[in-house]
JSON list of C-alpha atoms in Angstrom, two decimals:
[
{"chain": "H", "resi": 12, "resn": "MET", "atom": "CA", "xyz": [-6.73, -3.29, 4.53]},
{"chain": "H", "resi": 13, "resn": "ALA", "atom": "CA", "xyz": [-3.98, -0.73, 4.34]},
{"chain": "H", "resi": 14, "resn": "SER", "atom": "CA", "xyz": [-1.87, 0.40, 7.27]},
{"chain": "H", "resi": 15, "resn": "THR", "atom": "CA", "xyz": [-3.49, 1.35, 10.60]},
{"chain": "H", "resi": 16, "resn": "ALA", "atom": "CA", "xyz": [-3.42, 4.20, 13.06]},
{"chain": "H", "resi": 17, "resn": "ALA", "atom": "CA", "xyz": [-0.82, 2.26, 14.99]},
{"chain": "H", "resi": 18, "resn": "GLU", "atom": "CA", "xyz": [1.53, 2.61, 12.03]},
{"chain": "H", "resi": 19, "resn": "GLN", "atom": "CA", "xyz": [3.59, 5.64, 12.97]},
{"chain": "H", "resi": 20, "resn": "PRO", "atom": "CA", "xyz": [7.33, 5.82, 12.26]},
{"chain": "H", "resi": 21, "resn": "ALA", "atom": "CA", "xyz": [9.21, 4.61, 15.32]},
{"chain": "H", "resi": 22, "resn": "GLN", "atom": "CA", "xyz": [11.54, 7.60, 15.30]},
{"chain": "H", "resi": 23, "resn": "GLU", "atom": "CA", "xyz": [8.53, 9.96, 15.16]},
{"chain": "H", "resi": 24, "resn": "GLN", "atom": "CA", "xyz": [6.65, 8.45, 18.12]},
{"chain": "H", "resi": 25, "resn": "GLN", "atom": "CA", "xyz": [6.46, 10.09, 21.52]},
{"chain": "H", "resi": 26, "resn": "ALA", "atom": "CA", "xyz": [4.75, 8.76, 24.65]},
{"chain": "H", "resi": 27, "resn": "ASN", "atom": "CA", "xyz": [2.25, 10.95, 26.46]},
{"chain": "H", "resi": 28, "resn": "GLY", "atom": "CA", "xyz": [1.26, 10.67, 30.10]},
{"chain": "H", "resi": 29, "resn": "ASN", "atom": "CA", "xyz": [-1.07, 7.78, 29.37]},
{"chain": "H", "resi": 30, "resn": "GLY", "atom": "CA", "xyz": [1.58, 5.77, 27.57]},
{"chain": "H", "resi": 31, "resn": "GLU", "atom": "CA", "xyz": [-0.07, 6.39, 24.20]},
{"chain": "H", "resi": 32, "resn": "GLN", "atom": "CA", "xyz": [2.02, 7.11, 21.11]},
{"chain": "H", "resi": 33, "resn": "LYS", "atom": "CA", "xyz": [1.59, 10.17, 18.93]},
{"chain": "H", "resi": 34, "resn": "THR", "atom": "CA", "xyz": [3.35, 11.49, 15.87]},
{"chain": "H", "resi": 35, "resn": "ARG", "atom": "CA", "xyz": [4.63, 15.02, 15.53]},
{"chain": "H", "resi": 36, "resn": "HIS", "atom": "CA", "xyz": [3.40, 15.32, 11.98]},
{"chain": "H", "resi": 37, "resn": "SER", "atom": "CA", "xyz": [-0.22, 16.23, 11.29]},
{"chain": "H", "resi": 38, "resn": "GLU", "atom": "CA", "xyz": [-0.54, 15.20, 7.63]},
{"chain": "H", "resi": 39, "resn": "VAL", "atom": "CA", "xyz": [-3.05, 12.43, 6.93]},
{"chain": "H", "resi": 40, "resn": "GLY", "atom": "CA", "xyz": [-1.30, 9.25, 5.88]},
{"chain": "H", "resi": 41, "resn": "HIS", "atom": "CA", "xyz": [2.05, 10.50, 7.19]},
{"chain": "H", "resi": 42, "resn": "LYS", "atom": "CA", "xyz": [4.37, 7.54, 7.44]},
{"chain": "H", "resi": 43, "resn": "SER", "atom": "CA", "xyz": [7.55, 9.17, 6.20]},
{"chain": "H", "resi": 44, "resn": "LEU", "atom": "CA", "xyz": [10.76, 7.72, 7.56]},
{"chain": "H", "resi": 45, "resn": "LEU", "atom": "CA", "xyz": [12.47, 11.10, 7.13]},
{"chain": "H", "resi": 46, "resn": "LYS", "atom": "CA", "xyz": [13.76, 12.42, 10.44]},
{"chain": "H", "resi": 47, "resn": "SER", "atom": "CA", "xyz": [12.72, 15.96, 9.55]},
{"chain": "H", "resi": 48, "resn": "ASP", "atom": "CA", "xyz": [9.01, 16.79, 9.45]},
{"chain": "H", "resi": 49, "resn": "ASP", "atom": "CA", "xyz": [9.89, 20.09, 7.78]},
{"chain": "H", "resi": 50, "resn": "LEU", "atom": "CA", "xyz": [11.67, 18.27, 4.96]},
{"chain": "H", "resi": 51, "resn": "TYR", "atom": "CA", "xyz": [8.71, 15.95, 4.44]},
{"chain": "H", "resi": 52, "resn": "GLN", "atom": "CA", "xyz": [6.34, 18.92, 4.39]},
{"chain": "H", "resi": 53, "resn": "TYR", "atom": "CA", "xyz": [8.61, 20.59, 1.84]},
{"chain": "H", "resi": 54, "resn": "ILE", "atom": "CA", "xyz": [8.28, 17.55, -0.45]},
{"chain": "H", "resi": 55, "resn": "LEU", "atom": "CA", "xyz": [4.50, 17.61, -0.11]},
{"chain": "H", "resi": 56, "resn": "ASP", "atom": "CA", "xyz": [4.14, 21.36, -0.64]},
{"chain": "H", "resi": 57, "resn": "THR", "atom": "CA", "xyz": [6.66, 21.61, -3.47]},
{"chain": "H", "resi": 58, "resn": "SER", "atom": "CA", "xyz": [6.25, 18.45, -5.54]},
{"chain": "H", "resi": 59, "resn": "VAL", "atom": "CA", "xyz": [3.17, 16.50, -4.42]},
{"chain": "H", "resi": 60, "resn": "TYR", "atom": "CA", "xyz": [0.22, 18.75, -3.60]},
{"chain": "H", "resi": 61, "resn": "PRO", "atom": "CA", "xyz": [0.65, 21.12, -6.59]},
{"chain": "H", "resi": 62, "resn": "ARG", "atom": "CA", "xyz": [0.38, 18.10, -8.95]},
{"chain": "H", "resi": 63, "resn": "GLU", "atom": "CA", "xyz": [-2.23, 16.12, -7.00]},
{"chain": "H", "resi": 64, "resn": "PRO", "atom": "CA", "xyz": [-5.37, 15.59, -9.13]},
{"chain": "H", "resi": 65, "resn": "GLU", "atom": "CA", "xyz": [-8.45, 17.26, -7.68]},
{"chain": "H", "resi": 66, "resn": "SER", "atom": "CA", "xyz": [-10.21, 13.90, -7.25]},
{"chain": "H", "resi": 67, "resn": "MET", "atom": "CA", "xyz": [-7.30, 12.56, -5.18]},
{"chain": "H", "resi": 68, "resn": "LYS", "atom": "CA", "xyz": [-7.19, 15.72, -3.08]},
{"chain": "H", "resi": 69, "resn": "GLU", "atom": "CA", "xyz": [-10.91, 15.41, -2.40]},
{"chain": "H", "resi": 70, "resn": "LEU", "atom": "CA", "xyz": [-10.54, 11.75, -1.44]},
{"chain": "H", "resi": 71, "resn": "ARG", "atom": "CA", "xyz": [-7.60, 12.56, 0.82]},
{"chain": "H", "resi": 72, "resn": "GLU", "atom": "CA", "xyz": [-9.67, 15.22, 2.59]},
{"chain": "H", "resi": 73, "resn": "ILE", "atom": "CA", "xyz": [-12.64, 12.86, 2.99]},
{"chain": "H", "resi": 74, "resn": "THR", "atom": "CA", "xyz": [-10.34, 10.18, 4.38]},
{"chain": "H", "resi": 75, "resn": "ALA", "atom": "CA", "xyz": [-8.89, 12.68, 6.87]},
{"chain": "H", "resi": 76, "resn": "LYS", "atom": "CA", "xyz": [-12.25, 12.70, 8.64]},
{"chain": "H", "resi": 77, "resn": "HIS", "atom": "CA", "xyz": [-12.29, 8.92, 9.04]},
{"chain": "H", "resi": 78, "resn": "PRO", "atom": "CA", "xyz": [-11.20, 7.60, 12.46]},
{"chain": "H", "resi": 79, "resn": "TRP", "atom": "CA", "xyz": [-8.73, 5.20, 10.80]},
{"chain": "H", "resi": 80, "resn": "ASN", "atom": "CA", "xyz": [-7.26, 7.82, 8.49]},
{"chain": "H", "resi": 81, "resn": "LEU", "atom": "CA", "xyz": [-3.65, 6.72, 9.01]},
{"chain": "H", "resi": 82, "resn": "MET", "atom": "CA", "xyz": [-4.54, 3.55, 7.10]},
{"chain": "H", "resi": 83, "resn": "THR", "atom": "CA", "xyz": [-4.46, 5.57, 3.90]},
{"chain": "H", "resi": 84, "resn": "THR", "atom": "CA", "xyz": [-1.61, 5.65, 1.42]},
{"chain": "H", "resi": 85, "resn": "SER", "atom": "CA", "xyz": [0.35, 8.87, 1.84]},
{"chain": "H", "resi": 86, "resn": "ALA", "atom": "CA", "xyz": [0.13, 11.50, -0.88]},
{"chain": "H", "resi": 87, "resn": "ASP", "atom": "CA", "xyz": [3.77, 11.14, -1.89]},
{"chain": "H", "resi": 88, "resn": "GLU", "atom": "CA", "xyz": [3.40, 7.37, -2.22]},
{"chain": "H", "resi": 89, "resn": "GLY", "atom": "CA", "xyz": [0.25, 7.85, -4.29]},
{"chain": "H", "resi": 90, "resn": "GLN", "atom": "CA", "xyz": [2.22, 10.09, -6.64]},
{"chain": "H", "resi": 91, "resn": "PHE", "atom": "CA", "xyz": [4.97, 7.46, -6.84]},
{"chain": "H", "resi": 92, "resn": "LEU", "atom": "CA", "xyz": [2.50, 4.67, -7.71]},
{"chain": "H", "resi": 93, "resn": "ASN", "atom": "CA", "xyz": [0.86, 6.82, -10.38]},
{"chain": "H", "resi": 94, "resn": "MET", "atom": "CA", "xyz": [4.22, 7.52, -12.02]},
{"chain": "H", "resi": 95, "resn": "LEU", "atom": "CA", "xyz": [5.30, 3.87, -11.72]},
{"chain": "H", "resi": 96, "resn": "ILE", "atom": "CA", "xyz": [2.17, 2.60, -13.48]},
{"chain": "H", "resi": 97, "resn": "LYS", "atom": "CA", "xyz": [2.82, 4.96, -16.38]},
{"chain": "H", "resi": 98, "resn": "LEU", "atom": "CA", "xyz": [6.52, 4.09, -16.60]},
{"chain": "H", "resi": 99, "resn": "ILE", "atom": "CA", "xyz": [5.91, 0.36, -16.96]},
{"chain": "H", "resi": 100, "resn": "GLY", "atom": "CA", "xyz": [2.91, 0.80, -19.23]},
{"chain": "H", "resi": 101, "resn": "ALA", "atom": "CA", "xyz": [0.68, -1.35, -17.03]},
{"chain": "H", "resi": 102, "resn": "LYS", "atom": "CA", "xyz": [-2.78, -2.22, -18.26]},
{"chain": "H", "resi": 103, "resn": "LYS", "atom": "CA", "xyz": [-3.99, -5.18, -16.17]},
{"chain": "H", "resi": 104, "resn": "THR", "atom": "CA", "xyz": [-3.42, -4.64, -12.44]},
{"chain": "H", "resi": 105, "resn": "MET", "atom": "CA", "xyz": [-4.48, -5.82, -9.02]},
{"chain": "H", "resi": 106, "resn": "GLU", "atom": "CA", "xyz": [-4.67, -4.23, -5.58]},
{"chain": "H", "resi": 107, "resn": "ILE", "atom": "CA", "xyz": [-4.91, -6.19, -2.33]},
{"chain": "H", "resi": 108, "resn": "GLY", "atom": "CA", "xyz": [-5.99, -3.87, 0.47]},
{"chain": "H", "resi": 109, "resn": "VAL", "atom": "CA", "xyz": [-8.00, -0.83, -0.62]},
{"chain": "H", "resi": 110, "resn": "TYR", "atom": "CA", "xyz": [-9.31, 1.11, 2.43]},
{"chain": "H", "resi": 111, "resn": "THR", "atom": "CA", "xyz": [-10.96, 4.28, 1.00]},
{"chain": "H", "resi": 112, "resn": "GLY", "atom": "CA", "xyz": [-9.18, 3.89, -2.33]},
{"chain": "H", "resi": 113, "resn": "TYR", "atom": "CA", "xyz": [-6.50, 6.59, -2.48]},
{"chain": "H", "resi": 114, "resn": "SER", "atom": "CA", "xyz": [-3.86, 4.30, -3.98]},
{"chain": "H", "resi": 115, "resn": "LEU", "atom": "CA", "xyz": [-6.58, 2.66, -6.07]},
{"chain": "H", "resi": 116, "resn": "LEU", "atom": "CA", "xyz": [-7.52, 6.03, -7.55]},
{"chain": "H", "resi": 117, "resn": "ALA", "atom": "CA", "xyz": [-3.85, 6.86, -8.17]},
{"chain": "H", "resi": 118, "resn": "THR", "atom": "CA", "xyz": [-3.56, 3.62, -10.15]},
{"chain": "H", "resi": 119, "resn": "ALA", "atom": "CA", "xyz": [-6.84, 4.02, -12.02]},
{"chain": "H", "resi": 120, "resn": "LEU", "atom": "CA", "xyz": [-5.91, 7.53, -13.16]},
{"chain": "H", "resi": 121, "resn": "ALA", "atom": "CA", "xyz": [-2.60, 6.24, -14.52]},
{"chain": "H", "resi": 122, "resn": "LEU", "atom": "CA", "xyz": [-4.07, 3.34, -16.49]},
{"chain": "H", "resi": 123, "resn": "PRO", "atom": "CA", "xyz": [-5.21, 3.66, -20.10]},
{"chain": "H", "resi": 124, "resn": "GLU", "atom": "CA", "xyz": [-8.93, 3.90, -20.77]},
{"chain": "H", "resi": 125, "resn": "ASP", "atom": "CA", "xyz": [-9.23, 0.13, -21.19]},
{"chain": "H", "resi": 126, "resn": "GLY", "atom": "CA", "xyz": [-7.00, -0.66, -18.20]},
{"chain": "H", "resi": 127, "resn": "THR", "atom": "CA", "xyz": [-8.34, -2.77, -15.32]},
{"chain": "H", "resi": 128, "resn": "ILE", "atom": "CA", "xyz": [-7.83, -3.19, -11.59]},
{"chain": "H", "resi": 129, "resn": "LEU", "atom": "CA", "xyz": [-8.98, -6.21, -9.61]},
{"chain": "H", "resi": 130, "resn": "ALA", "atom": "CA", "xyz": [-9.36, -4.65, -6.15]},
{"chain": "H", "resi": 131, "resn": "MET", "atom": "CA", "xyz": [-9.87, -6.65, -2.95]},
{"chain": "H", "resi": 132, "resn": "ASP", "atom": "CA", "xyz": [-10.63, -5.58, 0.61]},
{"chain": "H", "resi": 133, "resn": "ILE", "atom": "CA", "xyz": [-12.49, -7.05, 3.56]},
{"chain": "H", "resi": 134, "resn": "ASN", "atom": "CA", "xyz": [-14.46, -3.81, 4.10]},
{"chain": "H", "resi": 135, "resn": "ARG", "atom": "CA", "xyz": [-16.73, -2.52, 1.33]},
{"chain": "H", "resi": 136, "resn": "GLU", "atom": "CA", "xyz": [-17.96, 0.34, 3.51]},
{"chain": "H", "resi": 137, "resn": "ASN", "atom": "CA", "xyz": [-14.56, 2.01, 3.50]},
{"chain": "H", "resi": 138, "resn": "TYR", "atom": "CA", "xyz": [-14.26, 1.57, -0.27]},
{"chain": "H", "resi": 139, "resn": "GLU", "atom": "CA", "xyz": [-17.68, 3.12, -0.81]},
{"chain": "H", "resi": 140, "resn": "LEU", "atom": "CA", "xyz": [-16.59, 6.15, 1.22]},
{"chain": "H", "resi": 141, "resn": "GLY", "atom": "CA", "xyz": [-14.16, 7.02, -1.56]},
{"chain": "H", "resi": 142, "resn": "LEU", "atom": "CA", "xyz": [-16.21, 5.67, -4.46]},
{"chain": "H", "resi": 143, "resn": "PRO", "atom": "CA", "xyz": [-17.90, 9.03, -5.28]},
{"chain": "H", "resi": 144, "resn": "CYS", "atom": "CA", "xyz": [-14.46, 10.56, -5.88]},
{"chain": "H", "resi": 145, "resn": "ILE", "atom": "CA", "xyz": [-13.49, 7.64, -8.09]},
{"chain": "H", "resi": 146, "resn": "GLU", "atom": "CA", "xyz": [-16.74, 7.98, -10.05]},
{"chain": "H", "resi": 147, "resn": "LYS", "atom": "CA", "xyz": [-16.29, 11.75, -10.37]},
{"chain": "H", "resi": 148, "resn": "ALA", "atom": "CA", "xyz": [-12.81, 11.12, -11.80]},
{"chain": "H", "resi": 149, "resn": "GLY", "atom": "CA", "xyz": [-14.39, 8.95, -14.49]},
{"chain": "H", "resi": 150, "resn": "VAL", "atom": "CA", "xyz": [-12.37, 5.81, -13.72]},
{"chain": "H", "resi": 151, "resn": "ALA", "atom": "CA", "xyz": [-14.83, 3.62, -11.78]},
{"chain": "H", "resi": 152, "resn": "HIS", "atom": "CA", "xyz": [-15.33, 1.42, -14.87]},
{"chain": "H", "resi": 153, "resn": "LYS", "atom": "CA", "xyz": [-11.71, 0.26, -14.58]},
{"chain": "H", "resi": 154, "resn": "ILE", "atom": "CA", "xyz": [-12.27, -1.24, -11.12]},
{"chain": "H", "resi": 155, "resn": "ASP", "atom": "CA", "xyz": [-13.61, -4.68, -10.26]},
{"chain": "H", "resi": 156, "resn": "PHE", "atom": "CA", "xyz": [-14.03, -4.56, -6.47]},
{"chain": "H", "resi": 157, "resn": "ARG", "atom": "CA", "xyz": [-14.35, -7.80, -4.49]},
{"chain": "H", "resi": 158, "resn": "GLU", "atom": "CA", "xyz": [-15.25, -7.74, -0.81]},
{"chain": "H", "resi": 159, "resn": "GLY", "atom": "CA", "xyz": [-13.66, -10.42, 1.34]},
{"chain": "H", "resi": 160, "resn": "PRO", "atom": "CA", "xyz": [-10.31, -12.15, 1.89]},
{"chain": "H", "resi": 161, "resn": "ALA", "atom": "CA", "xyz": [-7.96, -12.06, -1.09]},
{"chain": "H", "resi": 162, "resn": "LEU", "atom": "CA", "xyz": [-6.49, -15.57, -0.86]},
{"chain": "H", "resi": 163, "resn": "PRO", "atom": "CA", "xyz": [-9.62, -17.41, -2.10]},
{"chain": "H", "resi": 164, "resn": "VAL", "atom": "CA", "xyz": [-9.87, -14.99, -5.04]},
{"chain": "H", "resi": 165, "resn": "LEU", "atom": "CA", "xyz": [-6.23, -15.60, -5.93]},
{"chain": "H", "resi": 166, "resn": "ASP", "atom": "CA", "xyz": [-6.70, -19.35, -5.68]},
{"chain": "H", "resi": 167, "resn": "ASP", "atom": "CA", "xyz": [-9.68, -19.17, -8.02]},
{"chain": "H", "resi": 168, "resn": "LEU", "atom": "CA", "xyz": [-7.63, -17.17, -10.52]},
{"chain": "H", "resi": 169, "resn": "ILE", "atom": "CA", "xyz": [-4.76, -19.65, -10.36]},
{"chain": "H", "resi": 170, "resn": "ALA", "atom": "CA", "xyz": [-7.14, -22.56, -10.94]},
{"chain": "H", "resi": 171, "resn": "ASP", "atom": "CA", "xyz": [-7.67, -21.23, -14.47]},
{"chain": "H", "resi": 172, "resn": "GLU", "atom": "CA", "xyz": [-4.37, -21.35, -16.33]},
{"chain": "H", "resi": 173, "resn": "LYS", "atom": "CA", "xyz": [-5.57, -18.60, -18.66]},
{"chain": "H", "resi": 174, "resn": "ASN", "atom": "CA", "xyz": [-4.90, -16.17, -15.80]},
{"chain": "H", "resi": 175, "resn": "HIS", "atom": "CA", "xyz": [-1.28, -17.23, -15.32]},
{"chain": "H", "resi": 176, "resn": "GLY", "atom": "CA", "xyz": [1.24, -14.53, -16.19]},
{"chain": "H", "resi": 177, "resn": "THR", "atom": "CA", "xyz": [-1.39, -11.99, -17.22]},
{"chain": "H", "resi": 178, "resn": "PHE", "atom": "CA", "xyz": [-1.06, -9.20, -14.63]},
{"chain": "H", "resi": 179, "resn": "ASP", "atom": "CA", "xyz": [1.31, -6.31, -15.24]},
{"chain": "H", "resi": 180, "resn": "PHE", "atom": "CA", "xyz": [1.32, -4.86, -11.73]},
{"chain": "H", "resi": 181, "resn": "VAL", "atom": "CA", "xyz": [0.06, -5.75, -8.25]},
{"chain": "H", "resi": 182, "resn": "PHE", "atom": "CA", "xyz": [0.07, -3.53, -5.17]},
{"chain": "H", "resi": 183, "resn": "VAL", "atom": "CA", "xyz": [-0.24, -5.21, -1.77]},
{"chain": "H", "resi": 184, "resn": "ASP", "atom": "CA", "xyz": [-1.11, -3.17, 1.32]},
{"chain": "H", "resi": 185, "resn": "ALA", "atom": "CA", "xyz": [-2.97, -5.63, 3.51]},
{"chain": "H", "resi": 186, "resn": "ASP", "atom": "CA", "xyz": [-2.49, -8.18, 6.30]},
{"chain": "H", "resi": 187, "resn": "LYS", "atom": "CA", "xyz": [1.26, -8.51, 6.81]},
{"chain": "H", "resi": 188, "resn": "ASP", "atom": "CA", "xyz": [1.00, -12.07, 8.11]},
{"chain": "H", "resi": 189, "resn": "ASN", "atom": "CA", "xyz": [-0.23, -13.14, 4.68]},
{"chain": "H", "resi": 190, "resn": "TYR", "atom": "CA", "xyz": [2.29, -11.29, 2.52]},
{"chain": "H", "resi": 191, "resn": "LEU", "atom": "CA", "xyz": [4.31, -14.44, 1.79]},
{"chain": "H", "resi": 192, "resn": "ASN", "atom": "CA", "xyz": [1.12, -16.36, 1.02]},
{"chain": "H", "resi": 193, "resn": "TYR", "atom": "CA", "xyz": [0.20, -13.62, -1.43]},
{"chain": "H", "resi": 194, "resn": "HIS", "atom": "CA", "xyz": [3.69, -13.65, -2.88]},
{"chain": "H", "resi": 195, "resn": "GLU", "atom": "CA", "xyz": [3.66, -17.33, -3.85]},
{"chain": "H", "resi": 196, "resn": "ARG", "atom": "CA", "xyz": [0.32, -16.95, -5.59]},
{"chain": "H", "resi": 197, "resn": "LEU", "atom": "CA", "xyz": [1.08, -13.64, -7.27]},
{"chain": "H", "resi": 198, "resn": "LEU", "atom": "CA", "xyz": [4.22, -15.04, -8.87]},
{"chain": "H", "resi": 199, "resn": "LYS", "atom": "CA", "xyz": [1.93, -17.33, -10.84]},
{"chain": "H", "resi": 200, "resn": "LEU", "atom": "CA", "xyz": [-0.33, -14.47, -11.91]},
{"chain": "H", "resi": 201, "resn": "VAL", "atom": "CA", "xyz": [2.16, -11.71, -12.71]},
{"chain": "H", "resi": 202, "resn": "LYS", "atom": "CA", "xyz": [3.81, -11.82, -16.12]},
{"chain": "H", "resi": 203, "resn": "LEU", "atom": "CA", "xyz": [7.56, -12.16, -16.61]},
{"chain": "H", "resi": 204, "resn": "GLY", "atom": "CA", "xyz": [8.88, -8.64, -16.21]},
{"chain": "H", "resi": 205, "resn": "GLY", "atom": "CA", "xyz": [5.80, -7.64, -14.25]},
{"chain": "H", "resi": 206, "resn": "LEU", "atom": "CA", "xyz": [5.94, -5.90, -10.87]},
{"chain": "H", "resi": 207, "resn": "ILE", "atom": "CA", "xyz": [4.60, -6.61, -7.39]},
{"chain": "H", "resi": 208, "resn": "GLY", "atom": "CA", "xyz": [4.76, -3.79, -4.86]},
{"chain": "H", "resi": 209, "resn": "TYR", "atom": "CA", "xyz": [4.64, -4.60, -1.14]},
{"chain": "H", "resi": 210, "resn": "ASP", "atom": "CA", "xyz": [3.81, -1.74, 1.19]},
{"chain": "H", "resi": 211, "resn": "ASN", "atom": "CA", "xyz": [4.97, -1.19, 4.81]},
{"chain": "H", "resi": 212, "resn": "THR", "atom": "CA", "xyz": [8.18, -3.19, 4.45]},
{"chain": "H", "resi": 213, "resn": "LEU", "atom": "CA", "xyz": [10.06, -0.91, 6.83]},
{"chain": "H", "resi": 214, "resn": "TRP", "atom": "CA", "xyz": [7.16, -1.06, 9.32]},
{"chain": "H", "resi": 215, "resn": "ASN", "atom": "CA", "xyz": [7.52, 2.28, 11.06]},
{"chain": "H", "resi": 216, "resn": "GLY", "atom": "CA", "xyz": [11.27, 1.85, 11.26]},
{"chain": "H", "resi": 217, "resn": "SER", "atom": "CA", "xyz": [10.73, -0.96, 13.76]},
{"chain": "H", "resi": 218, "resn": "VAL", "atom": "CA", "xyz": [12.70, -3.40, 11.59]},
{"chain": "H", "resi": 219, "resn": "VAL", "atom": "CA", "xyz": [15.95, -1.95, 12.97]},
{"chain": "H", "resi": 220, "resn": "LEU", "atom": "CA", "xyz": [14.85, -1.62, 16.59]},
{"chain": "H", "resi": 221, "resn": "PRO", "atom": "CA", "xyz": [16.12, -4.08, 19.22]},
{"chain": "H", "resi": 222, "resn": "ASP", "atom": "CA", "xyz": [13.65, -6.75, 20.30]},
{"chain": "H", "resi": 223, "resn": "ASP", "atom": "CA", "xyz": [13.24, -5.19, 23.74]},
{"chain": "H", "resi": 224, "resn": "ALA", "atom": "CA", "xyz": [12.48, -1.70, 22.40]},
{"chain": "H", "resi": 225, "resn": "PRO", "atom": "CA", "xyz": [9.08, -0.27, 23.43]},
{"chain": "H", "resi": 226, "resn": "MET", "atom": "CA", "xyz": [6.50, -0.81, 20.67]},
{"chain": "H", "resi": 227, "resn": "ARG", "atom": "CA", "xyz": [2.76, -1.00, 20.43]},
{"chain": "H", "resi": 228, "resn": "LYS", "atom": "CA", "xyz": [1.46, -4.56, 20.49]},
{"chain": "H", "resi": 229, "resn": "TYR", "atom": "CA", "xyz": [0.24, -4.23, 16.90]},
{"chain": "H", "resi": 230, "resn": "ILE", "atom": "CA", "xyz": [3.63, -3.04, 15.69]},
{"chain": "H", "resi": 231, "resn": "ARG", "atom": "CA", "xyz": [5.50, -5.72, 17.60]},
{"chain": "H", "resi": 232, "resn": "TYR", "atom": "CA", "xyz": [3.22, -8.53, 16.39]},
{"chain": "H", "resi": 233, "resn": "TYR", "atom": "CA", "xyz": [3.45, -7.75, 12.68]},
{"chain": "H", "resi": 234, "resn": "ARG", "atom": "CA", "xyz": [7.11, -6.69, 12.86]},
{"chain": "H", "resi": 235, "resn": "ASP", "atom": "CA", "xyz": [8.21, -10.33, 12.88]},
{"chain": "H", "resi": 236, "resn": "PHE", "atom": "CA", "xyz": [6.20, -11.07, 9.74]},
{"chain": "H", "resi": 237, "resn": "VAL", "atom": "CA", "xyz": [7.73, -8.06, 7.97]},
{"chain": "H", "resi": 238, "resn": "LEU", "atom": "CA", "xyz": [11.24, -9.14, 8.97]},
{"chain": "H", "resi": 239, "resn": "VAL", "atom": "CA", "xyz": [10.63, -12.64, 7.62]},
{"chain": "H", "resi": 240, "resn": "LEU", "atom": "CA", "xyz": [9.15, -11.20, 4.42]},
{"chain": "H", "resi": 241, "resn": "ASN", "atom": "CA", "xyz": [12.14, -8.94, 3.81]},
{"chain": "H", "resi": 242, "resn": "LYS", "atom": "CA", "xyz": [14.60, -11.82, 4.23]},
{"chain": "H", "resi": 243, "resn": "ALA", "atom": "CA", "xyz": [12.54, -14.07, 1.97]},
{"chain": "H", "resi": 244, "resn": "LEU", "atom": "CA", "xyz": [12.28, -11.49, -0.80]},
{"chain": "H", "resi": 245, "resn": "ALA", "atom": "CA", "xyz": [16.01, -10.77, -0.62]},
{"chain": "H", "resi": 246, "resn": "ALA", "atom": "CA", "xyz": [16.74, -14.49, -1.14]},
{"chain": "H", "resi": 247, "resn": "ASP", "atom": "CA", "xyz": [14.08, -15.13, -3.81]},
{"chain": "H", "resi": 248, "resn": "GLU", "atom": "CA", "xyz": [15.84, -15.66, -7.15]},
{"chain": "H", "resi": 249, "resn": "ARG", "atom": "CA", "xyz": [12.53, -15.52, -9.00]},
{"chain": "H", "resi": 250, "resn": "VAL", "atom": "CA", "xyz": [12.44, -11.75, -8.56]},
{"chain": "H", "resi": 251, "resn": "GLU", "atom": "CA", "xyz": [14.66, -8.70, -8.72]},
{"chain": "H", "resi": 252, "resn": "ILE", "atom": "CA", "xyz": [13.96, -6.37, -5.81]},
{"chain": "H", "resi": 253, "resn": "CYS", "atom": "CA", "xyz": [14.26, -2.72, -4.89]},
{"chain": "H", "resi": 254, "resn": "GLN", "atom": "CA", "xyz": [13.30, -1.52, -1.41]},
{"chain": "H", "resi": 255, "resn": "LEU", "atom": "CA", "xyz": [12.51, 2.18, -1.20]},
{"chain": "H", "resi": 256, "resn": "PRO", "atom": "CA", "xyz": [12.00, 4.46, 1.85]},
{"chain": "H", "resi": 257, "resn": "VAL", "atom": "CA", "xyz": [8.79, 5.88, 0.36]},
{"chain": "H", "resi": 258, "resn": "GLY", "atom": "CA", "xyz": [5.93, 6.16, 2.84]},
{"chain": "H", "resi": 259, "resn": "ASP", "atom": "CA", "xyz": [6.41, 3.31, 5.30]},
{"chain": "H", "resi": 260, "resn": "GLY", "atom": "CA", "xyz": [8.74, 1.44, 2.95]},
{"chain": "H", "resi": 261, "resn": "VAL", "atom": "CA", "xyz": [7.84, -0.10, -0.43]},
{"chain": "H", "resi": 262, "resn": "THR", "atom": "CA", "xyz": [9.54, -3.14, -1.92]},
{"chain": "H", "resi": 263, "resn": "LEU", "atom": "CA", "xyz": [9.22, -3.65, -5.65]},
{"chain": "H", "resi": 264, "resn": "CYS", "atom": "CA", "xyz": [9.62, -7.17, -7.01]},
{"chain": "H", "resi": 265, "resn": "ARG", "atom": "CA", "xyz": [10.15, -7.69, -10.73]},
{"chain": "H", "resi": 266, "resn": "ARG", "atom": "CA", "xyz": [9.42, -11.24, -11.78]},
{"chain": "H", "resi": 267, "resn": "VAL", "atom": "CA", "xyz": [12.31, -12.74, -13.74]},
{"chain": "H", "resi": 268, "resn": "LYS", "atom": "CA", "xyz": [11.58, -16.49, -13.44]}
]
């Protein structure tokens, strides 16, 4: 899965009379950590939407009608992933956590014609919601979708040494309590110099909030896992890291050992 409707930047949340949280920004997939909604909208209107492929725009609009639409990757992050894939010349990739497939489509469009994506999610129904857009874009043949938990699939891949060090890029936007479990396995599967991208590593800005700050139960529960992850990645000498305030925070790990 990707992020959830509970994932709203802490500095953008306001409580209504019922104690519920709401964000001031109306864009689907909005998780920007920018303090200014106007500045975020400027980025979207000036640099993102004018260059967004029609298939991605259509998928974004379809996803907007889904009750869990804030689980989607934001449009600016999708643009970033698309550019990143091209910059590193990735060909064999993996995505853990798909939802309706916005980030998946961004990756598939960036890959060469013979590029591949092993995509995993626990909910095929959500993936199939976006599948017509992926098919219309002519990139469905690049995707090998597996429904179910990712860990058993990773373990099966690791069991065959031919898979070791063969993936160029992996994007993880799934269950935060398993990020470190994914990390240990992915380091066996990603090539030296390859990249792993972990999404939501700033977790709505909650990583800098005091422990007694008001937070939704979902945010508070996974916050501890994100904090542990960030410390572990910072200390992991097997990777070089770069944490970016794109979307809800993305940490890139380049395997060096």
